[in-house]
Tab-separated table of C-alpha atoms in Angstrom:
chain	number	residue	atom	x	y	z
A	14	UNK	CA	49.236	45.253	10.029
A	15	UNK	CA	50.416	48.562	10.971
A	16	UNK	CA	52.448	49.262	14.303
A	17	UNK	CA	49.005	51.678	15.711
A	18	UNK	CA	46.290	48.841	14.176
A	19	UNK	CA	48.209	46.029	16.768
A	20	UNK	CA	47.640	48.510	20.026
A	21	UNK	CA	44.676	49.668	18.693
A	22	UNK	CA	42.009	49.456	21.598
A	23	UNK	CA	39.693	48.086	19.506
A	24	UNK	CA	40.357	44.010	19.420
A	25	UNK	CA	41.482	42.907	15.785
A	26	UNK	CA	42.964	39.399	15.230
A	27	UNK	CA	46.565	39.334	14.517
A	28	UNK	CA	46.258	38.770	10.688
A	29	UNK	CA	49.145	37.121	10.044
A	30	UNK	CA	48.976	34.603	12.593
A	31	UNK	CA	45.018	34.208	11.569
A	32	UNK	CA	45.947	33.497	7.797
A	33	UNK	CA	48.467	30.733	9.380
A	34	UNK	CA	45.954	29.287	11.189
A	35	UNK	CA	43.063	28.971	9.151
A	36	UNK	CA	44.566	29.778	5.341
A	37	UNK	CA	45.057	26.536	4.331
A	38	UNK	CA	42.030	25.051	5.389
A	39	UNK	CA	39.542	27.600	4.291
A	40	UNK	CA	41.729	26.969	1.087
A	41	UNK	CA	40.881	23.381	0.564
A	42	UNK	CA	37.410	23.898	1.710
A	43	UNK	CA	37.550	26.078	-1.667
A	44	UNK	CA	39.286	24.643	-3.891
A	45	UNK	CA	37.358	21.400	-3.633
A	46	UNK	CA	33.905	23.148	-4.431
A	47	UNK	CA	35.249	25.753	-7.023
A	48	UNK	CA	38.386	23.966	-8.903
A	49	UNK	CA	39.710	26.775	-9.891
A	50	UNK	CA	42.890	27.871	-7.894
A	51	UNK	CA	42.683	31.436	-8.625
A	52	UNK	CA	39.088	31.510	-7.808
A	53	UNK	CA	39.363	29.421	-4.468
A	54	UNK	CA	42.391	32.581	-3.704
A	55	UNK	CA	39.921	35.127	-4.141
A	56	UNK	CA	37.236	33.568	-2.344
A	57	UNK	CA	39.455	33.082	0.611
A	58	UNK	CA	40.757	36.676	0.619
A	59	UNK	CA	37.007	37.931	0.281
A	60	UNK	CA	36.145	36.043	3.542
A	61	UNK	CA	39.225	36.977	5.734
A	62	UNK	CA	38.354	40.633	4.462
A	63	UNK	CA	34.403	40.135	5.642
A	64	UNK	CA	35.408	38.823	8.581
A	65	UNK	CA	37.903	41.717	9.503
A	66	UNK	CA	35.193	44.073	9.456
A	67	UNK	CA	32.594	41.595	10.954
A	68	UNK	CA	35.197	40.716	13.903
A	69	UNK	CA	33.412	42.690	16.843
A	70	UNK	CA	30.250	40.759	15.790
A	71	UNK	CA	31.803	37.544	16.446
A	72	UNK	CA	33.204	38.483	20.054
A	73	UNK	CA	34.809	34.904	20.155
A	74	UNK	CA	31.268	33.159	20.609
A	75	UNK	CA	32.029	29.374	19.556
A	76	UNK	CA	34.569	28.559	17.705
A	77	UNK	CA	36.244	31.058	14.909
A	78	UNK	CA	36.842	28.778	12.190
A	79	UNK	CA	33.312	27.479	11.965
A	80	UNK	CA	32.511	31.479	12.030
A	81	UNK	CA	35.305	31.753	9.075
A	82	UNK	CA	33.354	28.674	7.046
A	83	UNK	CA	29.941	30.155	7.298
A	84	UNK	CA	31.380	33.543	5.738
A	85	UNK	CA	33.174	31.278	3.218
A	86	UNK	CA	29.788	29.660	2.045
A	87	UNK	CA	28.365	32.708	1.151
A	88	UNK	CA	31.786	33.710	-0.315
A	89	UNK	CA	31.672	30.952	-2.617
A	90	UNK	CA	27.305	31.709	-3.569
A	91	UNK	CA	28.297	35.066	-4.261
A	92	UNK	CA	31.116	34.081	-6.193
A	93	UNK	CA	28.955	31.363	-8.205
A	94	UNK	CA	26.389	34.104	-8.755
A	95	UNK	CA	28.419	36.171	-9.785
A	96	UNK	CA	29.991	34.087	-13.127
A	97	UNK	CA	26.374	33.419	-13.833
A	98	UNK	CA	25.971	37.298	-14.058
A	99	UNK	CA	28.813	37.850	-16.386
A	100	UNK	CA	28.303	34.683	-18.631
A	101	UNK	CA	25.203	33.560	-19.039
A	102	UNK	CA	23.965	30.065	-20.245
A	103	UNK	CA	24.577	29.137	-23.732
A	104	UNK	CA	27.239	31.009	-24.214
A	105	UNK	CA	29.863	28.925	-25.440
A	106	UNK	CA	29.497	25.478	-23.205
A	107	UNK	CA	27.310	22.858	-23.156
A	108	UNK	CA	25.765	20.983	-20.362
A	109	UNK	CA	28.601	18.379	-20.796
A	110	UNK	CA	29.414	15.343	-22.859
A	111	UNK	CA	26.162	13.097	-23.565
A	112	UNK	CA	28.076	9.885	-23.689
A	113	UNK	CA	25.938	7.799	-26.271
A	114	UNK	CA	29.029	5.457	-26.625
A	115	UNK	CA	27.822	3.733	-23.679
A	116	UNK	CA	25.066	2.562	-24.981
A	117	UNK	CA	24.179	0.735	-28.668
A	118	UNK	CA	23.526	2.760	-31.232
A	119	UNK	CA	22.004	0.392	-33.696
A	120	UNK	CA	20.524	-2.864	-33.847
A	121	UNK	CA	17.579	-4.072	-32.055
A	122	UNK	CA	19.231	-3.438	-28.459
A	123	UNK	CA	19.476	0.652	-29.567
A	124	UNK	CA	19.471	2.772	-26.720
A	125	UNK	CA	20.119	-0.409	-24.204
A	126	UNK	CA	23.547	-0.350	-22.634
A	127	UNK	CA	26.414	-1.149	-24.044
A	128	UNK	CA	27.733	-4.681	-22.195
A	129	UNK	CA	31.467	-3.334	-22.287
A	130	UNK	CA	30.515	-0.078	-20.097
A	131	UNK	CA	27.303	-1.413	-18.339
A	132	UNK	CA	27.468	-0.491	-14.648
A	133	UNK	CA	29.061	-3.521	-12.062
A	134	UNK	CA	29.354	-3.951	-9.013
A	135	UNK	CA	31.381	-1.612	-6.651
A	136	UNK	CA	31.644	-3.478	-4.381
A	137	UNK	CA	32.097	-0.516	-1.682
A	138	UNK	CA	29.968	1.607	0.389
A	139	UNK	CA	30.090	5.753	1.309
A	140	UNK	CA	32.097	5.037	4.570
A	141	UNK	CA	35.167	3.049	3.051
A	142	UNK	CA	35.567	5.628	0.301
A	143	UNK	CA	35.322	8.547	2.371
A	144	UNK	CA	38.762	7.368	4.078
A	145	UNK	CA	40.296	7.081	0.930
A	146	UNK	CA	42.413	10.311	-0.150
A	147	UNK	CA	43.308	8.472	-3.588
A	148	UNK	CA	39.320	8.105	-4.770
A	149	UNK	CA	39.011	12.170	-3.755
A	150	UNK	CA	41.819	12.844	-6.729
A	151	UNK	CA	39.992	10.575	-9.392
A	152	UNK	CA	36.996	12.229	-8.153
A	153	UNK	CA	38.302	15.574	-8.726
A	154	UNK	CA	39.752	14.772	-11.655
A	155	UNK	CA	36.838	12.951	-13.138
A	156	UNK	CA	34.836	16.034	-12.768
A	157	UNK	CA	37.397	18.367	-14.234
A	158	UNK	CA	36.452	18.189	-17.925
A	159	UNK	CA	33.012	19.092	-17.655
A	160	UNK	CA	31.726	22.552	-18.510
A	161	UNK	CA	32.706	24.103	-15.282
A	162	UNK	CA	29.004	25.258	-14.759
A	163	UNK	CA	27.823	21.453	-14.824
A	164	UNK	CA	30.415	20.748	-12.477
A	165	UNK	CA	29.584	23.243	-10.296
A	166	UNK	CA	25.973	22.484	-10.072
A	167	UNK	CA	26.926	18.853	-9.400
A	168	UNK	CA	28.687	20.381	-6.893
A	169	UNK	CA	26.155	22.281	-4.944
A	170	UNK	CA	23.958	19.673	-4.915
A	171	UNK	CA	25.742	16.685	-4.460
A	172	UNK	CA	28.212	18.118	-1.836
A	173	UNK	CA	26.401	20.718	-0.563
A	174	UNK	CA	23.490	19.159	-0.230
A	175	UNK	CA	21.729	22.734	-1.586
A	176	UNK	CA	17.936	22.386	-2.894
A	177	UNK	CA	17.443	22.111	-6.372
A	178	UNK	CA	15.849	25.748	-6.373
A	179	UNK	CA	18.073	27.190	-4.342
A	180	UNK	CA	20.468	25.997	-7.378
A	181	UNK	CA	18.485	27.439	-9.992
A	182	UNK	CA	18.162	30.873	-8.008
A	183	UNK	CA	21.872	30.723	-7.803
A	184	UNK	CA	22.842	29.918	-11.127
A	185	UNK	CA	19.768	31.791	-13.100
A	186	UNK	CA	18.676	28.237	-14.992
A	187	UNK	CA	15.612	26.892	-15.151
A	188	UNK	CA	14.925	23.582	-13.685
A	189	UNK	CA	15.034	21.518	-16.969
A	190	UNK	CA	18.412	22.952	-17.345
A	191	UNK	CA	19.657	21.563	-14.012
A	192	UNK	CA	18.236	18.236	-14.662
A	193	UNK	CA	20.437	18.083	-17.552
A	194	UNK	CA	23.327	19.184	-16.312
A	195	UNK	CA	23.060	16.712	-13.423
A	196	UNK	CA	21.795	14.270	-15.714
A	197	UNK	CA	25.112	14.858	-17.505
A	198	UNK	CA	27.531	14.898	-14.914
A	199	UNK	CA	26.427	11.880	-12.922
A	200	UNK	CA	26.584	10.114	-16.204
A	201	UNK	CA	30.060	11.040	-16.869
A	202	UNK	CA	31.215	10.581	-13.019
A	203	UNK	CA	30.036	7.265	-12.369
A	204	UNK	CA	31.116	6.323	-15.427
A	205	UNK	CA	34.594	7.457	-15.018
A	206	UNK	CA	34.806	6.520	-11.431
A	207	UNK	CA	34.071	3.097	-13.209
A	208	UNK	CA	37.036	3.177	-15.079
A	209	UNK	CA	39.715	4.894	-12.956
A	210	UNK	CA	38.936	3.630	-9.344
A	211	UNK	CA	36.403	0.827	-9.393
A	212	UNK	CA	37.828	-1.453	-11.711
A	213	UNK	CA	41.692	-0.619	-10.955
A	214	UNK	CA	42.554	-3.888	-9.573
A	215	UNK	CA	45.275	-2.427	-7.605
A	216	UNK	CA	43.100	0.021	-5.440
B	4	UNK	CA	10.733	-29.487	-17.064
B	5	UNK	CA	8.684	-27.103	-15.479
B	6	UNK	CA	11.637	-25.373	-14.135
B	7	UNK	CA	13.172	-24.813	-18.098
B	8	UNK	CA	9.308	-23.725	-19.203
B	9	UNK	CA	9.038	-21.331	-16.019
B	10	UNK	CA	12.668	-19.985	-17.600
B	11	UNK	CA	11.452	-19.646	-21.019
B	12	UNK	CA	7.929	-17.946	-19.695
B	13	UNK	CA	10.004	-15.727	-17.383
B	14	UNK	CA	12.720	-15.240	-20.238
B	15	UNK	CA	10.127	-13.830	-22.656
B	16	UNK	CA	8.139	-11.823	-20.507
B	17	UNK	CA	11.572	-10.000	-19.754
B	18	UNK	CA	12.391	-9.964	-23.232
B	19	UNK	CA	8.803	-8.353	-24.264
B	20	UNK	CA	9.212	-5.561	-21.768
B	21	UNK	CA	12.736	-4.508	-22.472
B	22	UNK	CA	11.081	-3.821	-26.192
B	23	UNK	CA	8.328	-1.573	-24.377
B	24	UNK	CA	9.606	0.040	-21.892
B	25	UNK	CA	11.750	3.679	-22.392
B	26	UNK	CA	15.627	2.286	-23.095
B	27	UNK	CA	18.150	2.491	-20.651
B	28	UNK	CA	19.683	5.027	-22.367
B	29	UNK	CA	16.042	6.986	-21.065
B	30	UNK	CA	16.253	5.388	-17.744
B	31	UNK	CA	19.243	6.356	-16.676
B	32	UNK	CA	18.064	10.040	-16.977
B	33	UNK	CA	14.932	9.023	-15.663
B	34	UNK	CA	16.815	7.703	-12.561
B	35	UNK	CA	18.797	11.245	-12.102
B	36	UNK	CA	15.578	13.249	-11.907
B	37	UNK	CA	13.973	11.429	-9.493
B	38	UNK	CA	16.493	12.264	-7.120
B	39	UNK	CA	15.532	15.917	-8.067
B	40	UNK	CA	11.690	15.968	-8.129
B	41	UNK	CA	8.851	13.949	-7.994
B	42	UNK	CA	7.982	11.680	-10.908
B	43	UNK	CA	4.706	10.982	-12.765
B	44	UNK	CA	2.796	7.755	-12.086
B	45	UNK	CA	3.420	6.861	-15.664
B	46	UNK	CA	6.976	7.416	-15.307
B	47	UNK	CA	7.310	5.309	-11.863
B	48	UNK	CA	5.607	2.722	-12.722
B	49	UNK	CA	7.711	2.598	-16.202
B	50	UNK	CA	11.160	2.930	-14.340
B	51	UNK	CA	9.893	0.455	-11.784
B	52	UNK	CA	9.524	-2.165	-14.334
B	53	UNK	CA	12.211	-1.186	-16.447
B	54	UNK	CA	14.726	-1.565	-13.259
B	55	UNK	CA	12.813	-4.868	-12.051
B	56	UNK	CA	14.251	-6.794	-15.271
B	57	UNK	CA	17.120	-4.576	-15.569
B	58	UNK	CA	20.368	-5.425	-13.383
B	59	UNK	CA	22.455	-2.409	-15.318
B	60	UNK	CA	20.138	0.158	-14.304
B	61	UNK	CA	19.702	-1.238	-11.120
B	62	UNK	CA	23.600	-0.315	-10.199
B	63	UNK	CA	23.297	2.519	-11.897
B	64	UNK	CA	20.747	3.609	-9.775
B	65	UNK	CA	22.359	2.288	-6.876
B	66	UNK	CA	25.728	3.827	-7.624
B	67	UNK	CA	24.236	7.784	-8.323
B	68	UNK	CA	23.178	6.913	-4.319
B	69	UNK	CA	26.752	5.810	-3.090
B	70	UNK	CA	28.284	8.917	-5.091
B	71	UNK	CA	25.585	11.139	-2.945
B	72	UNK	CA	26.267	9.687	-0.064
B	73	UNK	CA	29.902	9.993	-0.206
B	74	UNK	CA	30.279	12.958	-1.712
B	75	UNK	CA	27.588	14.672	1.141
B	76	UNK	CA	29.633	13.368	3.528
B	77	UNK	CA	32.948	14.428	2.303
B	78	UNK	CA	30.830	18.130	2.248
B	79	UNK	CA	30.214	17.855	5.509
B	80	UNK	CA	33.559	16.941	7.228
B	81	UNK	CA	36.516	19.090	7.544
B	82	UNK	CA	39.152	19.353	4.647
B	83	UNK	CA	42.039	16.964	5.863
B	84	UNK	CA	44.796	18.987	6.231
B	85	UNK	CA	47.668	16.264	6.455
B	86	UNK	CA	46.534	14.962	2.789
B	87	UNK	CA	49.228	15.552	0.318
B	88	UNK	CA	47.396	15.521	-2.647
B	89	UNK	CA	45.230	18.422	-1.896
B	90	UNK	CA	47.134	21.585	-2.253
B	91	UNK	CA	47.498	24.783	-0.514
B	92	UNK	CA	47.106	28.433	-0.546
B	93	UNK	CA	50.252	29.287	-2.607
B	94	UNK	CA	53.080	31.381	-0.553
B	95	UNK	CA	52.632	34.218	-2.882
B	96	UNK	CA	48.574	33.785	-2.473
B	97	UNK	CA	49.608	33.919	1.304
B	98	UNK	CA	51.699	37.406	0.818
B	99	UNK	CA	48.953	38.825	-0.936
B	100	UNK	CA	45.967	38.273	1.333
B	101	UNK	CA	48.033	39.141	4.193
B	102	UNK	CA	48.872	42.529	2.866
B	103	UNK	CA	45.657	43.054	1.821
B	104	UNK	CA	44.641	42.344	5.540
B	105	UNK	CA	46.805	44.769	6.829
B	106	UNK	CA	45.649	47.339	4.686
B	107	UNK	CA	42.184	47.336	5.316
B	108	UNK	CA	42.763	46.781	9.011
């Protein structure tokens, strides 16, 4: 910021101590919905750039960082939207891996699971695993080699908690098209959350 | 007796139904979209059995909840800023948006 912009009459944040502040978070706020480290970058210099110009709007009602995360939401729909736009479905990926290795593929159990990667018991519940910082990197991980379209429509719904036609409005995909892709992706999580954190005996 | 014929009865009528009913392999995507929409009395009353006999699909089921709940809730707390594991904004990433900011200001 210029030497004139900081005595400027009209109020405008201090950037530098602003990106200090609030950088990192609105960072990791991005980078775990978009997994994509250039992406997350961009989306966080869109919103401090939105919110420069919206600053007299927010007149320091409430608090500024919850004014900095609603910007970043729509950041991140616009940015989702936007590689939609420029590469449409079935270009390329597929919904993600169908995983038929799970279950038998011949005999008179065909189709049934597979007793070696059946579900078991977790043994845990959504409050214990929240605290755990070591199940959000095999989470991230685990999602990380699916198409990154799947992922991100597990993503928005299962994070975000956004409607399954909001999703489809989003993304440009038809409803059958996110039930697969969910389909998909919950298949491969759970089953790789299985593997990497459930039955770990030393977690 | 009675006990090992109930067993048998109970053994075959479980038996029977696995052969009707859609797979698991079907059930298990069955399960995923009826967290997304509403499903067909045929389809209810199919996954209903199919999960009353079935103790695989019955975690599965149970674990596509837990991984909802979580994950919601992670969505809905602040990022933790003190964990190591999750990176952030790169120094140079910093430099950038912060001349940017100037710029435009």
């Amino acid at each position: 910021m210029s030497e004139a912009q900081a005595q400027s009459p009209l109020k405008s944040p201090d950037c530098a101590a602003w990106l200090d502040e609030h950088g990192d978070y609105l960072y990791k706020y991005a980078i775990f919905r978009l997994r994509d480290e250039t992406a997350a970058e961009d989306v966080v210099q869109e919103t401090f750039l939105a919110a420069l110009k919206a600053y007299e709007k927010f007149e320091g009602r409430g608090s500024e960082r919850t004014w900095l995360v609603g910007i970043m939401k729509h950041k991140i729909t616009d940015h989702f939207r936007r590689v939609a736009r420029e590469a449409p479905i079935g270009e390329g990926e597929g919904e993600g891996p169908e995983h038929n290795e799970l279950f038998e593929q011949s005999g008179q159990w065909t189709g049934h699971w597979n007793a070696d990667h059946a579900p078991t018991d977790w043994h845990a519940t959504p409050a214990e695993l929240i605290e755990r910082t070591d199940f959000w990197r095999v989470f991230t991980d685990c999602l990380s080699p699916l198409p990154q379209r799947t992922a991100s429509v597990f993503t928005l719904r299962e994070v975000d908690g956004l409607k399954s036609d909001e999703i489809c409005e989003i993304l440009n995909i038809s409803a059958n098209n996110l039930w697969v892709m969910l389909h998909r992706a919950r298949l491969h999580l759970r089953n790789c959350l299985e593997i990497n954190w459930f039955k770990r005996p030393e977690r | 007796m009675a006990d090992n014929a109930y067993d048998k009865l109970k053994h075959s009528i479980r038996y029977w139904l696995l052969r009707k009913l859609p797979t698991c392999q079907q059930t298990v995507e069955k399960i995923s979209q009826s967290m997304e929409r509403r499903l067909t009395l045929r389809e209810r009353i199919d996954l209903k059995l199919h999960l009353w006999i079935c103790a695989w699909c019955q975690w599965y089921l149970e674990h596509l909840q837990i991984i909802r709940d979580t994950a919601r809730a992670k969505g809905a707390e602040p990022p933790d800023l003190n964990s190591a594991s999750a990176s952030a904004l790169s120094s140079e990433a910093r430099e950038r948006i912060k001349r940017k900011l100037a710029g435009e200001s």
